[in-house]
Amino acid sequence: MSSRFADKLGSNYCPTDNEALEIKDLISETKPQLTLLDTQIAALENSLAVLRAERQRVSGFIDAHQALLSPIRRLPDDLIREICVACCIPTERNCVLSSSEAPILLGRVCSSWRAISLATPQLWARLYLPEPIFQGVLRVSDKRRFEQRIAAARQWLARSGQCPLAITLVGCNQRTLAAREFTSTRFIELVMEFAARWQDIRLIIDTASLRKLATLQAVDVPVLRSLYMSYYREDFNEETQSLGRATTPQCSSFIAFSGNGVMNLPVLPIRWQQLTHLALEIVLFMADRDGRVNSAGLLDVLRRCPRLEFAKLILDDEETPASIQELPPDYVEMNVLHTLELACVSAAPWAFTQALARLSTPRLRNFAIAGHFRYTIPSFDCTPYIANFFSLTSQLENFQILLDDSITSSDLQAMLTHMPTTVRKLLICDTDNVAFSLDFAVGLPVPTSALVDDVFTSFMGGSTPRPSLEQIVVHRCVRLSDASIRRCCDDPSIAERFPALRLVLVRDQGANDLSRRSQPVFSPWHGLPAEEDGVDPAASTAFGWMEDWKF
């Protein structure tokens, strides 16, 4: 198509009256051609629609027959069952009451898989069960959903047949009296119905549920292997102490966490000699009349556990070093201990050096030390005791230090200097509340971190080669300058002493903050970390600062 107005198209040209008539005639002559093209396109589109429909029919026919040849259909039921048990169940936590996860999800694939899942008790032998939280008036719908969860949990556990059970019960202190009276001890009573098959049990419960639990005897839990217990109360009475009678010859793990309690360990009828895992988190257990646990008390506990492999312990020593002379002269031999996390709730240098001075841990691979409170204590050289402990630790690979202002720069330097050369990962972290201390002379906060440039430079520039050290993580140590780190990293002599070192990571104040998604109060994931929906809270390390740098 040609037009003498081609050079005017797309411009602001205004045609004359005669040119306007000519343009109208040109458009009228071209419109029939456009109509013909539209008709042809419509016919082709109809043909394409017919062809597409036919293609979909043929493709569906092929896919339906191809599905019959799927390899999964040829697998026998027992092999599918083994695959489901080995690959479909979470390994880092117990299973959640949700249709979006196995084993319930497996039953929604097809009728055959549903039959397989229901006939496989191993799929139902692990359960994570959070108690719903009622935040206001107890509504009829809330009661109905509560009963539904009770019924669903009972049906779940009934499907486990005779398999040993792993259960995590996350209870709560209801906010209203009506809610407390309604929920009462329903969940712990449900779980106790299956006590004969308890194997690995984690319980976070209130006082009423704790009293129910204390009625159990060893004969009631014949296959119990590990027990985690978290409770909140002001005392540790005889009912609670009687819980230890539930430990059996097979029970190798005892973990206790108290938000507001006093535990007298010596009176607990626990079979210490069979324990392989022991964790006492934020628990005050009394070794003498003033309620403290000194180094002697801690060593007494460890001496009772010759088979201990993993230990999280709280230590509360005197404010003076006099008690170190009172410790037994013999060493406590912990020949199979591979992980030790020691939290000190008093003068940290006294606490861990007095205990470590009498410990022999030849197979220790993971060691963490944390201090939490500050006391005014006299100057004391901890170096000999630190050196003695590390000299008896020849396989240490991971070393973590949580600083507070009771750990001085000299203490830290002694730890770094005598740290075994086998260490592969080193973490040094300042606590949030002690990164600064108030200087009353000027009324301004001043840094108090023990990790200063001189300590870091002395460690990096020391004469001891460290061929195994691969990673150093420094977290919130505000007195350590970037310039000091850069100088050490650029020093070629340091590269010779640290040939395997690939990363020095310095984190700022907010690097460890994690956003949390809100969850409905009836969420089956309630109590699990929102980021992962997959880590049991009881499985985390003893100190929150270690969460992203686990052993």
Tab-separated table of N, CA and C in Angstrom, residues 32 79 88 99 165 237 480 531:
chain	number	residue	atom	x	y	z
A	32	PRO	N	-11.973	-2.836	3.329
A	32	PRO	CA	-12.339	-4.217	2.956
A	32	PRO	C	-11.177	-5.201	3.112
A	79	LEU	N	8.849	-51.607	50.434
A	79	LEU	CA	9.938	-50.711	50.066
A	79	LEU	C	9.493	-49.249	50.152
A	88	CYS	N	11.082	-39.208	54.685
A	88	CYS	CA	9.971	-38.251	54.732
A	88	CYS	C	9.732	-37.657	56.110
A	99	SER	N	-1.305	-31.182	58.068
A	99	SER	CA	-1.487	-31.893	56.804
A	99	SER	C	-0.453	-31.490	55.765
A	165	LEU	N	8.180	-44.210	71.712
A	165	LEU	CA	7.699	-42.878	71.344
A	165	LEU	C	8.720	-41.790	71.652
A	237	ASN	N	9.916	-29.142	95.277
A	237	ASN	CA	9.444	-29.881	96.440
A	237	ASN	C	9.588	-31.385	96.247
A	480	LEU	N	37.587	-3.996	69.607
A	480	LEU	CA	38.496	-4.526	68.593
A	480	LEU	C	38.305	-3.721	67.312
A	531	GLU	N	11.635	-19.103	61.732
A	531	GLU	CA	12.383	-19.032	60.489
A	531	GLU	C	12.479	-20.393	59.823
